[in-house]
CSV table of C-alpha atoms in Angstrom, one decimal:
chain,number,residue,atom,x,y,z
A,273,MET,CA,103.1,62.3,92.3
A,274,ARG,CA,100.8,60.2,90.0
A,275,ASN,CA,100.6,62.0,86.6
A,276,ILE,CA,98.1,64.5,86.7
A,277,GLY,CA,97.1,63.7,83.1
A,278,GLU,CA,96.6,60.1,84.1
A,279,ILE,CA,94.3,61.1,87.0
A,280,ALA,CA,92.2,63.2,84.7
A,281,ASN,CA,91.8,60.6,82.1
A,282,ASN,CA,90.9,58.0,84.7
A,283,ALA,CA,88.3,60.4,86.3
A,284,GLN,CA,86.7,61.3,83.1
A,285,GLU,CA,86.5,57.6,81.9
A,286,ASN,CA,84.8,56.6,85.2
A,287,ALA,CA,82.6,59.7,85.2
A,288,THR,CA,81.3,58.8,81.6
A,289,LYS,CA,80.8,55.1,82.8
A,290,LEU,CA,78.8,56.3,85.7
A,291,GLY,CA,76.8,58.9,83.7
A,292,ILE,CA,78.4,61.7,85.7
A,293,LYS,CA,78.7,65.0,83.6
A,294,LYS,CA,80.0,67.4,86.2
A,295,PHE,CA,82.7,66.9,88.8
A,296,ASP,CA,85.9,68.4,90.1
A,297,ILE,CA,88.8,67.0,92.2
A,298,TYR,CA,91.2,68.6,94.3
A,299,GLY,CA,94.2,66.6,95.9
A,300,SER,CA,97.5,67.0,97.6
A,301,ILE,CA,100.5,64.7,98.7
A,302,ILE,CA,102.8,65.6,101.3
A,303,ASP,CA,106.0,63.8,101.9
A,304,GLU,CA,107.7,64.7,105.3
A,305,THR,CA,110.5,63.8,107.3
A,306,SER,CA,111.0,65.4,110.8
A,307,VAL,CA,113.1,64.9,113.9
A,308,GLN,CA,113.3,65.9,117.5
A,309,VAL,CA,116.1,65.5,119.9
A,310,ASP,CA,116.6,65.6,123.7
A,311,GLN,CA,120.0,66.1,125.5
A,312,GLY,CA,122.1,65.1,122.3
A,313,GLU,CA,120.0,62.1,121.5
A,314,PRO,CA,117.4,61.5,118.9
A,315,LYS,CA,113.9,61.7,120.6
A,316,GLN,CA,111.8,61.2,117.8
A,317,VAL,CA,111.9,60.6,114.0
A,318,LYS,CA,109.0,60.6,111.8
A,319,ALA,CA,108.5,59.9,108.2
A,320,SER,CA,105.0,60.3,106.6
A,321,ASN,CA,103.5,60.3,103.2
A,322,ARG,CA,100.0,61.9,103.3
A,323,SER,CA,97.6,62.2,100.6
A,324,GLY,CA,94.1,63.4,100.5
A,325,VAL,CA,91.7,63.9,97.5
A,326,THR,CA,88.4,65.7,97.6
A,327,VAL,CA,85.8,64.7,95.0
A,328,ARG,CA,82.7,66.9,94.4
A,329,VAL,CA,79.9,65.7,91.9
A,330,TRP,CA,76.8,67.6,90.7
A,331,ASN,CA,73.8,65.5,89.7
A,332,GLU,CA,71.0,66.5,87.0
A,333,GLU,CA,69.2,68.6,89.7
A,334,ASN,CA,72.4,70.7,90.3
A,335,THR,CA,72.8,69.6,93.8
A,336,MET,CA,76.3,68.5,94.9
A,337,GLY,CA,77.9,65.6,96.9
A,338,VAL,CA,81.3,65.4,98.4
A,339,THR,CA,83.6,62.7,99.3
A,340,SER,CA,87.1,62.3,100.4
A,341,THR,CA,89.7,59.6,99.6
A,342,SER,CA,93.4,58.9,99.7
A,343,ASP,CA,93.4,56.6,96.6
A,344,VAL,CA,93.7,58.2,93.1
A,345,ASP,CA,94.0,54.9,91.1
A,346,ALA,CA,91.3,54.1,88.6
A,347,LYS,CA,89.3,52.0,91.2
A,348,GLY,CA,89.7,54.7,93.9
A,349,LEU,CA,88.4,57.3,91.7
A,350,GLU,CA,85.5,55.3,90.5
A,351,LEU,CA,84.4,54.6,94.0
A,352,ALA,CA,84.8,58.2,95.2
A,353,LEU,CA,82.9,59.5,92.0
A,354,LYS,CA,80.1,57.1,92.7
A,355,THR,CA,79.7,57.8,96.5
A,356,ALA,CA,79.8,61.5,95.8
A,357,TYR,CA,77.1,61.2,93.2
A,358,GLU,CA,74.9,59.2,95.6
A,359,ALA,CA,75.6,61.9,98.3
A,360,SER,CA,74.6,64.7,95.9
A,361,PHE,CA,70.8,63.9,96.2
A,362,PHE,CA,71.0,64.8,99.9
A,363,GLY,CA,73.1,68.2,99.1
A,364,LEU,CA,72.1,71.8,99.7
A,365,LYS,CA,69.2,73.2,97.5
A,366,GLU,CA,70.3,76.7,98.1
A,367,ASN,CA,73.7,78.4,97.3
A,368,VAL,CA,75.1,75.3,95.9
A,369,PRO,CA,78.8,75.6,95.2
A,370,ASP,CA,79.9,75.8,91.5
A,371,PHE,CA,83.0,75.8,89.5
A,372,SER,CA,85.0,78.8,89.9
A,373,PRO,CA,84.8,81.0,86.8
A,374,GLU,CA,88.6,81.4,87.0
A,375,ALA,CA,89.3,77.7,87.1
A,376,THR,CA,90.5,77.4,83.4
A,377,VAL,CA,92.5,80.9,83.6
A,378,PRO,CA,96.0,80.2,82.6
A,379,ILE,CA,98.5,80.6,85.4
A,380,HIS,CA,102.0,81.3,84.1
A,381,ASN,CA,104.2,80.9,87.2
A,382,THR,CA,103.3,77.7,89.0
A,383,HIS,CA,105.9,76.3,91.2
A,384,GLN,CA,107.4,72.9,89.9
A,385,GLU,CA,110.7,72.7,91.5
A,386,LYS,CA,111.6,70.4,94.5
A,387,ALA,CA,114.6,70.6,96.7
A,388,PRO,CA,116.7,67.3,97.1
A,389,GLN,CA,115.7,65.7,100.6
A,390,ALA,CA,118.6,65.6,103.1
A,391,PRO,CA,119.2,62.2,104.8
A,392,VAL,CA,117.7,61.7,108.2
A,393,SER,CA,121.2,61.6,109.8
A,394,GLU,CA,121.9,65.1,108.5
A,395,LEU,CA,118.6,66.4,110.1
A,396,ILE,CA,119.4,64.7,113.5
A,397,ASN,CA,123.0,65.9,113.6
A,398,SER,CA,122.0,69.4,112.6
A,399,LEU,CA,119.5,69.5,115.4
A,400,ILE,CA,121.7,67.9,117.9
A,401,SER,CA,124.4,70.7,117.0
A,402,ALA,CA,121.7,73.3,117.4
A,403,GLU,CA,120.6,72.0,120.8
A,404,LYS,CA,124.4,71.8,122.0
A,405,GLU,CA,125.0,75.3,121.0
A,406,LEU,CA,122.0,76.7,122.6
A,407,LEU,CA,122.7,75.0,126.1
A,408,ALA,CA,126.2,76.5,125.8
A,409,ALA,CA,125.0,79.9,125.2
A,410,HIS,CA,124.3,80.6,128.9
A,411,GLU,CA,124.7,78.5,132.1
A,412,ALA,CA,121.1,79.1,133.0
A,413,ILE,CA,119.8,77.5,130.0
A,414,LYS,CA,119.2,73.9,131.1
A,415,GLY,CA,117.0,72.4,128.2
A,416,VAL,CA,115.5,72.8,124.9
A,417,PRO,CA,112.3,70.9,125.6
A,418,TYR,CA,110.6,71.8,122.4
A,419,ASN,CA,112.4,71.5,119.1
A,420,GLY,CA,112.0,70.3,115.7
A,421,LEU,CA,113.5,70.2,112.2
A,422,ALA,CA,111.4,69.2,109.4
A,423,GLN,CA,111.6,68.9,105.5
A,424,ARG,CA,108.6,68.3,103.2
A,425,ASP,CA,107.9,67.9,99.6
A,426,ILE,CA,104.4,69.1,98.6
A,427,ASP,CA,102.3,68.3,95.4
A,428,ARG,CA,99.0,69.8,94.8
A,429,PHE,CA,96.4,69.4,91.9
A,430,TYR,CA,93.0,70.5,90.8
A,431,LEU,CA,91.0,69.3,87.8
A,432,ASN,CA,87.3,69.5,86.7
A,433,SER,CA,85.0,68.2,84.0
A,434,ASN,CA,85.2,71.6,82.1
A,435,GLY,CA,88.7,70.8,81.2
A,436,ALA,CA,90.5,72.7,84.1
A,437,THR,CA,93.8,71.1,85.0
A,438,ARG,CA,96.2,72.7,87.6
A,439,THR,CA,99.3,71.1,89.3
A,440,GLU,CA,102.3,72.5,91.3
A,441,SER,CA,105.0,71.1,93.5
A,442,HIS,CA,107.4,72.8,95.9
A,443,SER,CA,109.7,71.9,98.9
A,444,LEU,CA,109.9,73.4,102.3
A,445,ALA,CA,112.4,73.0,105.2
A,446,SER,CA,111.7,74.4,108.8
A,447,ILE,CA,113.3,74.6,112.3
A,448,TYR,CA,111.8,75.4,115.7
A,449,LEU,CA,113.8,75.9,119.0
A,450,TYR,CA,112.3,76.6,122.4
A,451,SER,CA,114.9,76.7,125.3
A,452,LYS,CA,114.0,77.0,129.1
A,453,THR,CA,116.2,78.2,132.0
A,454,GLU,CA,116.5,76.8,135.7
A,455,GLU,CA,118.0,79.0,138.5
A,456,GLU,CA,117.5,78.5,142.1
A,457,GLY,CA,114.9,80.6,143.7
A,458,ARG,CA,113.9,82.0,140.2
A,459,LYS,CA,110.9,81.2,137.9
A,460,PRO,CA,111.8,79.2,134.7
A,461,ARG,CA,112.1,81.5,131.7
A,462,SER,CA,112.0,80.6,128.0
A,463,GLY,CA,112.4,81.9,124.6
A,464,SER,CA,111.6,80.5,121.1
A,465,ALA,CA,112.4,81.3,117.4
A,466,PHE,CA,111.5,79.7,113.9
A,467,ARG,CA,113.0,79.7,110.6
A,468,ILE,CA,111.7,78.5,107.1
A,469,ASN,CA,113.1,78.1,103.8
A,470,ARG,CA,112.9,76.0,100.6
A,471,SER,CA,115.7,73.4,101.4
A,472,LEU,CA,117.9,72.5,104.4
A,473,ASN,CA,121.0,74.0,102.8
A,474,ASN,CA,119.3,77.4,102.8
A,475,LEU,CA,117.8,77.3,106.3
A,476,ASP,CA,119.3,79.8,108.7
A,477,ILE,CA,119.8,77.7,111.7
A,478,ASN,CA,122.4,79.7,113.2
A,479,GLY,CA,120.0,82.8,113.0
A,480,CYS,CA,117.3,80.7,114.8
A,481,ILE,CA,119.9,79.6,117.6
A,482,LYS,CA,121.0,83.2,118.2
A,483,GLU,CA,117.5,84.5,118.4
A,484,THR,CA,116.5,81.8,120.8
A,485,ALA,CA,119.3,82.4,123.0
A,486,GLU,CA,119.1,86.1,123.0
A,487,LYS,CA,115.4,86.1,123.9
A,488,THR,CA,115.9,83.4,126.7
A,489,ILE,CA,118.8,85.3,128.2
A,490,SER,CA,116.8,88.6,128.2
A,491,HIS,CA,114.1,87.2,130.2
A,492,LEU,CA,116.3,86.1,133.1
A,493,ASN,CA,116.2,89.4,135.2
A,494,TYR,CA,112.5,89.7,135.2
A,495,GLU,CA,110.5,92.2,137.3
A,496,LYS,CA,106.9,92.8,138.1
A,497,VAL,CA,105.1,95.5,136.0
A,498,LYS,CA,102.5,97.9,137.4
A,499,SER,CA,99.0,97.7,136.0
A,500,GLY,CA,97.8,100.6,133.8
A,501,LYS,CA,97.5,102.1,130.2
A,502,TYR,CA,100.8,101.9,128.2
A,503,LEU,CA,102.2,102.6,124.8
A,504,VAL,CA,102.3,99.0,123.6
A,505,VAL,CA,104.7,97.7,120.9
A,506,PHE,CA,103.9,94.4,119.2
A,507,SER,CA,106.2,92.2,117.6
A,508,ALA,CA,105.5,91.0,114.2
A,509,ASP,CA,104.6,87.5,115.3
A,510,ALA,CA,102.4,88.9,118.2
A,511,PHE,CA,100.5,91.3,115.9
A,512,LEU,CA,99.8,88.7,113.3
A,513,SER,CA,98.7,86.3,115.9
A,514,LEU,CA,96.0,88.8,116.9
A,515,LEU,CA,95.1,89.5,113.3
A,516,GLY,CA,94.7,85.9,112.6
A,517,ALA,CA,92.5,85.6,115.7
A,518,PHE,CA,90.2,88.1,114.2
A,519,SER,CA,90.3,87.2,110.7
A,520,ASN,CA,86.6,87.0,110.4
A,521,LEU,CA,87.0,90.7,109.9
A,522,PHE,CA,88.1,90.0,106.0
A,523,ASN,CA,86.2,86.6,105.5
A,524,ALA,CA,83.3,86.7,103.1
A,525,GLN,CA,81.9,83.4,104.2
A,526,ASN,CA,81.9,84.6,107.9
A,527,ILE,CA,80.2,87.7,106.8
A,528,LEU,CA,77.4,85.8,104.9
A,529,ASP,CA,77.0,83.6,108.0
A,530,ASN,CA,76.7,86.6,110.4
A,531,GLN,CA,79.9,85.4,112.1
A,532,SER,CA,82.0,88.4,111.5
A,533,LEU,CA,83.1,91.8,113.0
A,534,SER,CA,82.3,93.1,109.5
A,535,LYS,CA,79.2,93.6,107.3
A,536,ALA,CA,78.9,93.5,103.5
A,537,ASP,CA,78.5,97.3,103.3
A,538,ASP,CA,81.6,98.1,105.4
A,539,LEU,CA,84.0,98.2,102.4
A,540,GLY,CA,85.4,101.7,102.1
A,541,LYS,CA,85.0,102.4,105.7
A,542,GLN,CA,87.9,103.6,108.0
A,543,ILE,CA,88.5,100.6,110.3
A,544,ALA,CA,92.2,101.4,111.4
A,545,SER,CA,94.9,104.0,111.6
A,546,PRO,CA,95.7,105.7,108.3
A,547,LEU,CA,99.2,104.5,109.2
A,548,LEU,CA,98.2,100.8,108.6
A,549,SER,CA,98.1,98.7,105.3
A,550,VAL,CA,97.3,95.0,105.3
A,551,TYR,CA,97.4,92.6,102.4
A,552,ASP,CA,96.9,88.9,101.9
A,553,ASP,CA,99.8,88.1,99.5
A,554,VAL,CA,100.4,84.5,99.0
A,555,LEU,CA,102.7,85.3,96.1
A,556,HIS,CA,105.1,87.6,98.3
A,557,PRO,CA,108.6,86.7,97.5
A,558,ALA,CA,109.2,85.8,101.3
A,559,ASN,CA,106.5,83.2,101.4
A,560,PHE,CA,108.4,80.0,100.7
A,561,GLY,CA,105.2,78.1,100.8
A,562,ALA,CA,103.4,80.1,98.1
A,563,GLU,CA,100.4,78.5,96.3
A,564,SER,CA,99.6,79.4,92.7
A,565,PHE,CA,95.9,78.3,93.0
A,566,ASP,CA,93.3,77.4,95.7
A,567,GLY,CA,91.1,74.4,96.3
A,568,GLU,CA,88.6,75.4,93.6
A,569,GLY,CA,91.4,76.0,91.0
A,570,THR,CA,91.1,79.7,91.3
A,571,PRO,CA,94.5,81.6,90.7
A,572,THR,CA,95.8,83.2,93.9
A,573,ARG,CA,96.8,86.8,94.0
A,574,GLN,CA,97.6,89.7,96.1
A,575,VAL,CA,94.5,91.1,97.9
A,576,ALA,CA,94.4,94.5,99.6
A,577,LEU,CA,92.4,94.0,102.8
A,578,ILE,CA,93.2,97.3,104.5
A,579,GLU,CA,94.8,100.4,102.7
A,580,ASN,CA,95.6,103.4,104.6
A,581,GLY,CA,93.2,102.2,107.4
A,582,ILE,CA,90.4,101.8,105.0
A,583,LEU,CA,88.7,98.3,104.4
A,584,LYS,CA,89.2,97.6,100.8
A,585,SER,CA,88.4,94.1,100.2
A,586,PHE,CA,87.1,90.6,101.5
A,587,LEU,CA,88.7,87.3,101.0
A,588,HIS,CA,86.2,85.2,98.6
A,589,SER,CA,85.6,81.8,97.2
A,590,ALA,CA,83.8,81.3,94.1
A,591,GLY,CA,80.4,80.9,95.9
A,592,THR,CA,80.8,84.1,98.2
A,593,ALA,CA,82.0,86.0,95.2
A,594,LYS,CA,78.9,85.4,93.3
A,595,ARG,CA,76.7,86.0,96.4
A,596,MET,CA,78.4,89.3,97.0
A,597,ASN,CA,78.8,90.4,93.4
A,598,ALA,CA,82.7,90.3,93.7
A,599,GLN,CA,85.7,88.4,92.3
A,600,PRO,CA,87.0,85.2,93.6
A,601,THR,CA,90.2,86.0,95.5
A,602,GLY,CA,91.8,82.4,95.5
A,603,ASN,CA,91.3,81.9,99.2
A,604,ALA,CA,89.1,78.9,99.2
A,605,SER,CA,89.4,75.2,100.4
A,606,ILE,CA,86.9,72.7,99.4
A,607,GLY,CA,85.0,70.0,101.5
A,608,ALA,CA,81.8,69.3,102.8
A,609,LYS,CA,81.4,73.1,102.9
A,610,VAL,CA,83.7,75.5,101.1
A,611,SER,CA,85.7,77.5,103.6
A,612,VAL,CA,87.6,80.7,103.1
A,613,SER,CA,91.0,81.6,104.8
A,614,PRO,CA,93.8,84.0,104.5
A,615,HIS,CA,97.2,82.7,103.2
A,616,PHE,CA,100.0,84.9,104.0
A,617,TYR,CA,99.6,88.5,105.5
A,618,HIS,CA,101.8,91.5,104.4
A,619,VAL,CA,101.6,94.3,106.8
A,620,PHE,CA,103.4,97.6,106.1
A,621,ALA,CA,103.5,101.2,107.0
A,622,ALA,CA,100.9,103.1,104.8
A,623,ASN,CA,102.0,106.7,105.5
A,624,SER,CA,104.7,108.5,107.2
A,625,PRO,CA,103.6,109.4,110.7
A,626,GLU,CA,104.4,113.1,112.3
A,627,GLN,CA,107.4,111.5,114.3
A,628,ALA,CA,109.3,108.2,114.0
A,629,LEU,CA,109.3,106.2,117.3
A,630,SER,CA,112.3,103.7,118.3
A,631,LEU,CA,112.7,101.5,121.1
A,632,ASP,CA,116.1,103.0,121.6
A,633,THR,CA,114.6,106.4,122.7
A,634,ALA,CA,111.0,105.4,124.0
A,635,GLU,CA,110.3,105.7,127.7
A,636,ASN,CA,108.7,102.9,129.5
A,637,VAL,CA,106.7,101.3,126.7
A,638,ILE,CA,105.7,97.5,126.8
A,639,PHE,CA,107.1,95.3,124.1
A,640,ILE,CA,105.1,92.3,123.4
A,641,ASP,CA,107.0,89.6,121.9
A,642,ASP,CA,104.6,86.5,121.9
A,643,LEU,CA,100.9,86.3,122.9
A,644,GLN,CA,99.6,83.2,124.6
A,645,ALA,CA,96.3,81.3,125.2
A,646,LEU,CA,94.7,82.8,121.9
A,647,HIS,CA,92.2,79.9,122.1
A,648,ALA,CA,90.8,81.0,125.5
A,649,GLY,CA,91.4,84.6,125.7
A,650,VAL,CA,89.9,85.8,122.3
A,651,LYS,CA,86.2,86.4,121.8
A,652,SER,CA,86.3,86.7,117.9
A,653,LEU,CA,82.7,87.7,117.4
A,654,GLN,CA,82.7,90.5,120.2
A,655,GLY,CA,86.1,91.8,119.1
A,656,SER,CA,87.6,91.6,122.6
A,657,PHE,CA,90.6,89.9,124.0
A,658,SER,CA,92.6,89.2,127.1
A,659,LEU,CA,95.9,87.4,126.7
A,660,PRO,CA,98.9,86.7,128.9
A,661,PHE,CA,102.2,87.5,127.0
A,662,ASP,CA,106.0,87.2,127.1
A,663,GLY,CA,107.7,90.8,126.7
A,664,TRP,CA,109.6,93.4,128.3
A,665,LEU,CA,109.4,97.0,129.7
A,666,VAL,CA,111.6,99.1,127.6
A,667,ASN,CA,113.0,102.4,128.7
A,668,LYS,CA,115.4,104.1,126.2
A,669,GLY,CA,116.6,100.8,124.8
A,670,VAL,CA,117.0,99.0,128.1
A,671,LYS,CA,114.8,95.9,128.3
A,672,THR,CA,113.6,94.5,131.6
A,673,SER,CA,111.7,91.2,131.3
A,674,ILE,CA,108.1,91.2,132.6
A,675,GLU,CA,107.5,88.5,135.1
A,676,SER,CA,103.9,87.9,134.3
A,677,ALA,CA,101.1,90.2,132.6
A,678,THR,CA,98.1,90.3,130.3
A,679,VAL,CA,97.1,92.7,127.7
A,680,ALA,CA,93.5,93.4,127.0
A,681,GLY,CA,91.4,95.5,124.8
A,682,ASP,CA,89.0,95.5,121.7
A,683,PHE,CA,90.7,94.7,118.4
A,684,LEU,CA,88.8,97.5,116.3
A,685,ASP,CA,89.8,99.9,118.9
A,686,LEU,CA,93.3,98.8,118.8
A,687,LEU,CA,93.5,99.2,115.1
A,688,LYS,CA,92.5,102.7,115.3
A,689,SER,CA,94.9,103.4,118.1
A,690,ILE,CA,98.1,102.5,116.0
A,691,VAL,CA,100.4,105.6,116.3
A,692,TYR,CA,103.4,104.0,114.4
A,693,VAL,CA,104.4,101.3,112.1
A,694,ASP,CA,108.0,100.4,111.7
A,695,LYS,CA,109.5,100.4,108.1
A,696,GLU,CA,111.5,97.2,108.7
A,697,VAL,CA,109.4,94.0,108.4
A,698,GLU,CA,110.2,90.6,109.8
A,699,LEU,CA,109.3,87.1,108.4
A,700,THR,CA,107.0,85.0,110.7
A,701,PRO,CA,105.0,81.7,109.8
A,702,GLY,CA,102.0,83.7,109.2
A,703,GLY,CA,103.4,86.6,106.9
A,704,VAL,CA,105.7,89.5,107.0
A,705,CYS,CA,105.0,92.5,109.4
A,706,PRO,CA,106.8,95.3,111.1
A,707,LYS,CA,106.6,96.2,114.8
A,708,ILE,CA,103.3,97.8,115.4
A,709,TRP,CA,102.9,100.6,118.2
A,710,VAL,CA,99.5,101.0,119.9
A,711,ASP,CA,98.6,103.7,122.3
A,712,GLN,CA,96.7,103.4,125.5
A,713,LEU,CA,96.4,99.7,125.8
A,714,SER,CA,95.4,98.0,129.1
A,715,ILE,CA,98.3,95.9,130.8
A,716,THR,CA,97.5,94.0,134.0
A,717,GLY,CA,100.4,93.0,136.0
A,718,GLU,CA,100.7,90.2,138.4
């Protein structure tokens, strides 16, 4: 990455030349290599270097203009600063974004280590071996139509005219496998798994193969399920998918825009079972893509969203924090409009329930592994959902795959109907989470 000090000096020199007194710049550079294979042959090999820089400029009237560029040399910065300055005279007059009050607070643990990039041939061979092993796991598995192995280096920086300077770098490697079956007279069945780590050497490829095979095989002997109300167990991935679909619940910008299930005065209210706690915890040790600052330069941190079922905090940018008399939480992304989003969920059991529940002893419960069609089946402002899913009917540890079914309900009612939260958490792309048990959810069979 181009030296952050050089970018800062170029920006300051050009700003002085243009008569600009107030500006900030956020940028990222991603160097990525990814491969896909098909029946033992490379299907797609991609290498990309993506860079993006967002420049914000405030004029003498304190209105702001924004522009984006991929060019961070002296000429590119000069043009971006000039364009943003010109755009500032057409900017918002009310609730104008400002520097984060925490943009210059020291951060002691920024990530600056990158893992060595493995050669493309190693990525291809590793993925071909994984595909071969998955096809050999069961005679019904005929293909791995979706797969991918990727490694990326990420550099990020933020600077502003008040002297804030932040930079960090890290590496990620990930694998995704999705296998499909073909049996005469039977519907195709599938299973998938995902793994992520800091480097290819540390990536649990074998664990991904094993999980994909086990899930796929477990769906072969499927049966219809009767419609009705069930005790439902959500996998970590399924619950976090649902939580993400209704993340407006915690989003301060959504609340200010009246696009949320929450209101500003809902803090302190019981919105879920006392058994549930939810944090946004970007710095969690299991988050290999942890970021130490957000798009405004605010240090990231652990944010308690729900504790013992009580709504404790919202996710803030500098602007929403100022308007709601709160502290920024490090969840902002800058652009034409500052947006707020969660980083990495940490869901865990807040209290010990009266009795522990287990799939080994529970009778006739629905175990939902993967929710589908979230883009179509979620009404995020109404709180309702109706979603097809992959899962099993579980009776005393015996899992029977469900041929086809949907789960429906109201998300706020679901939160209050949680009757058990497992102790053991699982890592997913969206965070760490245990199995979540919800009573009396509506299941519609085929």
